[in-house]
Structures are given as C-alpha cells and as structure tokens.
mmCIF file of C-alpha atoms in Angstrom:
data_model
loop_
_atom_site.group_PDB
_atom_site.id
_atom_site.type_symbol
_atom_site.label_atom_id
_atom_site.label_comp_id
_atom_site.label_asym_id
_atom_site.label_seq_id
_atom_site.Cartn_x
_atom_site.Cartn_y
_atom_site.Cartn_z
ATOM 1 C CA UNK A 117 -4.355 -3.817 -28.975
ATOM 2 C CA UNK A 118 -1.558 -1.647 -30.405
ATOM 3 C CA UNK A 119 -4.030 1.133 -31.381
ATOM 4 C CA UNK A 120 -5.360 1.091 -27.746
ATOM 5 C CA UNK A 121 -1.786 1.400 -26.420
ATOM 6 C CA UNK A 122 -1.052 4.321 -28.799
ATOM 7 C CA UNK A 123 -4.317 5.964 -27.802
ATOM 8 C CA UNK A 124 -3.525 5.629 -24.078
ATOM 9 C CA UNK A 125 -0.039 6.976 -24.640
ATOM 10 C CA UNK A 126 -1.446 9.912 -26.550
ATOM 11 C CA UNK A 127 -3.802 10.739 -23.672
ATOM 12 C CA UNK A 128 -0.956 10.435 -21.187
ATOM 13 C CA UNK A 129 1.500 12.696 -23.029
ATOM 14 C CA UNK A 130 1.434 16.411 -22.407
ATOM 15 C CA UNK A 131 -0.251 18.397 -25.238
ATOM 16 C CA UNK A 132 0.460 21.996 -25.990
ATOM 17 C CA UNK A 133 -2.812 22.914 -24.390
ATOM 18 C CA UNK A 134 -1.821 21.055 -21.247
ATOM 19 C CA UNK A 135 1.433 23.003 -21.068
ATOM 20 C CA UNK A 136 -0.300 26.278 -21.580
ATOM 21 C CA UNK A 137 -2.972 25.648 -18.931
ATOM 22 C CA UNK A 138 -0.207 24.466 -16.479
ATOM 23 C CA UNK A 139 1.822 27.633 -17.138
ATOM 24 C CA UNK A 140 -1.227 29.870 -16.804
ATOM 25 C CA UNK A 141 -2.261 28.276 -13.578
ATOM 26 C CA UNK A 142 1.256 28.526 -12.309
ATOM 27 C CA UNK A 143 1.347 32.283 -13.105
ATOM 28 C CA UNK A 144 -1.718 32.870 -11.062
ATOM 29 C CA UNK A 145 -0.490 30.690 -8.160
ATOM 30 C CA UNK A 146 2.941 32.261 -8.415
ATOM 31 C CA UNK A 147 1.354 35.672 -7.724
ATOM 32 C CA UNK A 148 -0.459 34.160 -4.728
ATOM 33 C CA UNK A 149 2.912 32.740 -3.520
ATOM 34 C CA UNK A 150 4.440 36.195 -3.687
ATOM 35 C CA UNK A 151 1.759 37.932 -1.697
ATOM 36 C CA UNK A 152 1.340 35.087 0.711
ATOM 37 C CA UNK A 153 4.400 36.217 2.503
ATOM 38 C CA UNK A 154 2.366 38.986 4.063
ATOM 39 C CA UNK A 155 -0.071 36.450 5.440
ATOM 40 C CA UNK A 156 2.833 34.278 6.571
ATOM 41 C CA UNK A 157 4.315 37.078 8.625
ATOM 42 C CA UNK A 158 1.035 37.803 10.354
ATOM 43 C CA UNK A 159 1.191 34.401 12.059
ATOM 44 C CA UNK A 160 4.779 34.708 13.337
ATOM 45 C CA UNK A 161 3.969 36.619 16.594
ATOM 46 C CA UNK A 162 1.274 34.132 17.664
ATOM 47 C CA UNK A 163 3.512 31.394 19.019
ATOM 48 C CA UNK A 164 6.770 29.538 18.180
ATOM 49 C CA UNK A 165 6.681 28.551 14.507
ATOM 50 C CA UNK A 166 3.090 29.558 14.110
ATOM 51 C CA UNK A 167 3.865 30.735 10.612
ATOM 52 C CA UNK A 168 4.265 27.060 9.628
ATOM 53 C CA UNK A 169 0.505 26.708 9.871
ATOM 54 C CA UNK A 170 0.068 28.495 6.593
ATOM 55 C CA UNK A 171 3.278 27.340 4.882
ATOM 56 C CA UNK A 172 1.362 24.681 2.822
ATOM 57 C CA UNK A 173 0.021 27.225 0.400
ATOM 58 C CA UNK A 174 3.476 27.318 -1.187
ATOM 59 C CA UNK A 175 2.958 23.793 -2.363
ATOM 60 C CA UNK A 176 -0.468 24.413 -3.958
ATOM 61 C CA UNK A 177 0.710 24.627 -7.564
ATOM 62 C CA UNK A 178 1.940 20.957 -8.037
ATOM 63 C CA UNK A 179 -1.088 19.337 -6.396
ATOM 64 C CA UNK A 180 -3.804 21.539 -8.015
ATOM 65 C CA UNK A 181 -2.202 21.355 -11.458
ATOM 66 C CA UNK A 182 -2.046 17.532 -11.231
ATOM 67 C CA UNK A 183 -5.613 17.222 -9.994
ATOM 68 C CA UNK A 184 -6.787 19.172 -12.978
ATOM 69 C CA UNK A 185 -4.589 17.878 -15.784
ATOM 70 C CA UNK A 186 -3.655 14.433 -14.498
ATOM 71 C CA UNK A 187 -0.619 13.759 -16.643
ATOM 72 C CA UNK A 188 2.981 12.917 -15.760
ATOM 73 C CA UNK A 189 5.327 15.881 -15.274
ATOM 74 C CA UNK A 190 2.611 18.396 -14.481
ATOM 75 C CA UNK A 191 3.337 18.672 -10.750
ATOM 76 C CA UNK A 192 7.039 19.497 -11.125
ATOM 77 C CA UNK A 193 6.373 21.795 -14.038
ATOM 78 C CA UNK A 194 3.738 23.761 -12.174
ATOM 79 C CA UNK A 195 5.885 24.254 -9.024
ATOM 80 C CA UNK A 196 8.950 25.358 -10.999
ATOM 81 C CA UNK A 197 6.863 27.769 -13.136
ATOM 82 C CA UNK A 198 5.170 29.257 -10.031
ATOM 83 C CA UNK A 199 8.568 29.702 -8.318
ATOM 84 C CA UNK A 200 9.855 31.669 -11.338
ATOM 85 C CA UNK A 201 6.912 33.981 -11.021
ATOM 86 C CA UNK A 202 7.980 34.583 -7.450
ATOM 87 C CA UNK A 203 11.493 35.330 -8.594
ATOM 88 C CA UNK A 204 10.313 37.792 -11.154
ATOM 89 C CA UNK A 205 8.397 39.637 -8.392
ATOM 90 C CA UNK A 206 11.681 39.982 -6.486
ATOM 91 C CA UNK A 207 11.336 37.349 -3.860
ATOM 92 C CA UNK A 208 13.697 37.678 -0.933
ATOM 93 C CA UNK A 209 14.779 34.005 -1.482
ATOM 94 C CA UNK A 210 15.974 34.788 -5.045
ATOM 95 C CA UNK A 211 17.549 32.036 -7.119
ATOM 96 C CA UNK A 212 17.277 29.601 -4.211
ATOM 97 C CA UNK A 213 13.635 29.152 -5.058
ATOM 98 C CA UNK A 214 14.656 27.237 -8.225
ATOM 99 C CA UNK A 215 16.122 24.359 -6.150
ATOM 100 C CA UNK A 216 13.242 24.473 -3.738
ATOM 101 C CA UNK A 217 10.672 24.314 -6.551
ATOM 102 C CA UNK A 218 12.404 21.373 -8.263
ATOM 103 C CA UNK A 219 12.666 19.283 -5.107
ATOM 104 C CA UNK A 220 9.173 20.180 -3.847
ATOM 105 C CA UNK A 221 7.577 19.608 -7.304
ATOM 106 C CA UNK A 222 9.432 16.305 -7.702
ATOM 107 C CA UNK A 223 8.368 15.157 -4.209
ATOM 108 C CA UNK A 224 4.653 15.772 -5.006
ATOM 109 C CA UNK A 225 5.061 14.246 -8.458
ATOM 110 C CA UNK A 226 6.517 11.068 -6.916
ATOM 111 C CA UNK A 227 3.274 10.429 -4.940
ATOM 112 C CA UNK A 228 1.175 10.415 -8.091
ATOM 113 C CA UNK A 229 3.846 8.476 -9.948
ATOM 114 C CA UNK A 230 3.910 5.736 -7.215
ATOM 115 C CA UNK A 231 0.183 5.352 -7.784
ATOM 116 C CA UNK A 232 0.798 5.268 -11.625
ATOM 117 C CA UNK A 233 -1.166 8.464 -12.083
ATOM 118 C CA UNK A 234 -4.415 6.702 -11.415
ATOM 119 C CA UNK A 235 -5.407 8.127 -8.108
ATOM 120 C CA UNK A 236 -6.466 11.707 -7.774
ATOM 121 C CA UNK A 237 -8.416 11.446 -4.570
ATOM 122 C CA UNK A 238 -8.388 13.622 -1.457
ATOM 123 C CA UNK A 239 -5.922 11.301 0.340
ATOM 124 C CA UNK A 240 -3.533 11.243 -2.588
ATOM 125 C CA UNK A 241 -3.549 15.086 -2.821
ATOM 126 C CA UNK A 242 -2.880 15.253 0.964
ATOM 127 C CA UNK A 243 0.048 12.879 0.726
ATOM 128 C CA UNK A 244 1.411 14.874 -2.260
ATOM 129 C CA UNK A 245 1.283 18.094 -0.263
ATOM 130 C CA UNK A 246 2.956 16.469 2.707
ATOM 131 C CA UNK A 247 5.681 15.062 0.392
ATOM 132 C CA UNK A 248 6.310 18.553 -0.955
ATOM 133 C CA UNK A 249 6.842 19.761 2.574
ATOM 134 C CA UNK A 250 9.343 16.952 3.170
ATOM 135 C CA UNK A 251 11.131 18.110 0.011
ATOM 136 C CA UNK A 252 11.405 21.586 1.463
ATOM 137 C CA UNK A 253 13.036 20.145 4.547
ATOM 138 C CA UNK A 254 15.721 18.526 2.478
ATOM 139 C CA UNK A 255 16.518 21.835 0.839
ATOM 140 C CA UNK A 256 16.471 23.646 4.217
ATOM 141 C CA UNK A 257 19.005 21.103 5.498
ATOM 142 C CA UNK A 258 21.075 21.568 2.367
ATOM 143 C CA UNK A 259 21.218 25.335 2.833
ATOM 144 C CA UNK A 260 21.902 24.997 6.534
ATOM 145 C CA UNK A 261 18.830 26.839 7.686
ATOM 146 C CA UNK A 262 18.132 24.441 10.480
ATOM 147 C CA UNK A 263 21.617 23.774 11.898
ATOM 148 C CA UNK A 264 20.853 25.838 15.095
ATOM 149 C CA UNK A 265 17.589 23.978 15.794
ATOM 150 C CA UNK A 266 17.391 21.427 18.576
ATOM 151 C CA UNK A 267 15.615 18.137 17.785
ATOM 152 C CA UNK A 268 12.351 19.084 19.362
ATOM 153 C CA UNK A 269 12.328 22.390 17.539
ATOM 154 C CA UNK A 270 12.890 20.681 14.195
ATOM 155 C CA UNK A 271 10.185 18.043 14.896
ATOM 156 C CA UNK A 272 7.714 20.730 15.940
ATOM 157 C CA UNK A 273 8.477 23.016 13.024
ATOM 158 C CA UNK A 274 8.255 20.410 10.293
ATOM 159 C CA UNK A 275 5.297 18.580 11.893
ATOM 160 C CA UNK A 276 3.355 21.817 11.613
ATOM 161 C CA UNK A 277 4.536 22.297 8.060
ATOM 162 C CA UNK A 278 3.584 18.749 6.942
ATOM 163 C CA UNK A 279 0.110 19.178 8.533
ATOM 164 C CA UNK A 280 -0.308 22.571 6.906
ATOM 165 C CA UNK A 281 0.744 21.171 3.514
ATOM 166 C CA UNK A 282 -1.596 18.182 3.764
ATOM 167 C CA UNK A 283 -4.522 20.606 4.512
ATOM 168 C CA UNK A 284 -3.672 23.547 2.219
ATOM 169 C CA UNK A 285 -1.867 21.844 -0.650
ATOM 170 C CA UNK A 286 -3.952 18.714 -0.307
ATOM 171 C CA UNK A 287 -7.451 19.377 0.942
ATOM 172 C CA UNK A 288 -7.702 22.940 -0.362
ATOM 173 C CA UNK A 289 -6.366 21.919 -3.761
ATOM 174 C CA UNK A 290 -8.856 19.061 -3.904
ATOM 175 C CA UNK A 291 -11.727 21.423 -3.006
ATOM 176 C CA UNK A 292 -10.681 23.863 -5.698
ATOM 177 C CA UNK A 293 -10.407 21.021 -8.233
ATOM 178 C CA UNK A 294 -13.847 19.725 -7.223
ATOM 179 C CA UNK A 295 -15.320 23.169 -7.651
ATOM 180 C CA UNK A 296 -13.874 23.527 -11.116
ATOM 181 C CA UNK A 297 -15.077 20.033 -12.065
ATOM 182 C CA UNK A 298 -18.622 21.028 -11.076
ATOM 183 C CA UNK A 299 -18.481 24.106 -13.361
ATOM 184 C CA UNK A 300 -17.513 21.994 -16.357
ATOM 185 C CA UNK A 301 -14.409 24.103 -16.944
ATOM 186 C CA UNK A 302 -12.199 21.041 -16.918
ATOM 187 C CA UNK A 303 -14.011 19.722 -19.975
ATOM 188 C CA UNK A 304 -11.607 21.916 -21.903
ATOM 189 C CA UNK A 305 -8.654 19.995 -20.395
ATOM 190 C CA UNK A 306 -10.010 16.496 -20.445
ATOM 191 C CA UNK A 307 -13.375 14.738 -20.690
ATOM 192 C CA UNK A 308 -14.901 14.346 -17.215
ATOM 193 C CA UNK A 309 -16.360 10.929 -16.686
ATOM 194 C CA UNK A 310 -18.736 9.570 -14.093
ATOM 195 C CA UNK A 311 -15.767 7.861 -12.427
ATOM 196 C CA UNK A 312 -14.074 11.293 -12.042
ATOM 197 C CA UNK A 313 -17.062 12.661 -10.196
ATOM 198 C CA UNK A 314 -17.256 9.539 -7.948
ATOM 199 C CA UNK A 315 -13.541 9.922 -7.166
ATOM 200 C CA UNK A 316 -14.164 13.496 -5.958
ATOM 201 C CA UNK A 317 -16.859 12.289 -3.607
ATOM 202 C CA UNK A 318 -14.656 9.828 -1.876
ATOM 203 C CA UNK A 319 -11.262 9.726 -0.170
#
C-alpha cells in the first residue's frame, strides 16, 4: 500500500521534463499572446466590445498545458511563463502582466484542483478557461480599468470574455490536446491509456 502511495505521488509530482515542456509550450504560446494583439485590434471596430470575442486566447497556456501534462501547478506555471514572454517582447501592459498571469493561472488551476486533477474533459477545460476570464476581471477591478463602466457595459463586456474564454481557452485547447494525443507525441510526457482516449471523446 505504501509503495502504491509513493508511486502515485511520484507520478503526481512535477519532473524536470514536465517543467521543461511546460516552459517550452509557454514560450510558444507567449509569442502567440504577443502577436494576438493585432488580431484583437481588428475586432474593435465591429461593435461595442467586439474585441472580447477573441480575448480567450490569452488564457490558452494554462488550460492546454494542464490537458497535456496533467499535474498540479502546471496551469499557473504555464500562464506566468507565457506572460513573461510577452513582457520580454515589450508588451504595452508591462509588469502588470505578472499580476494578471498569477491570478488567471491560479483561477484556471483551481478548477482542476477542485476536481482533484482527475478530470481533463472538454467541460473541465471550458470551465477553467472561464475561470481565468473571471480572474482577469478581478485584476481589471484592482487596477481601476472598469470604474467608468455602467453595470450593463460591464456585464456585456465580461459575458463576452467568459464565452470567448470557454471556447478558445477551453474548446480550442481541448482540440489541440486531442490532436497531439492522436499523434502519440504525449507519450513522451506521460503514458496514454485507453481511458485517456475515451475521456477525449466525451464531455
């Protein structure tokens, strides 16, 4: 019994390879984060808060990393690392991104933690993405970015952001993870079982 517990704990703990893969993934997504601002700006003229429709991409790192590696701490580590890549590229938000990344990554992490890191289904990823969006709301309020908004404007703005995050940081991340599972690449990260494939086929 003790050996089984130790074996489980060993599987749950982050290995050096897990850290390296998380950081590498975050570097790639951090570059996407940086250039996504151009896409984000394209949506602004469409209608009020239309840019929120694509905001969810900025929460992709924690959900995708967790779906691939499936270990505690991965979501927050991935989001913080991706944010630092943005900062290195000279993001207009500067050092503020550190606080955003910590809160957003922690919010996504909490969803997986509440499910004891045993659920990595589509619905879980969508909830994690939505949670990250709620985390960004808290930081927006902290920095006073929404003090001039009326109630309906805030509700509309963050409703769009939450939907976007559930789709792009949830559904898109899940689709990417499923594609990588199918190629067998994730065998390098963890053994893929029949149960894993079944989980990817159902919400």
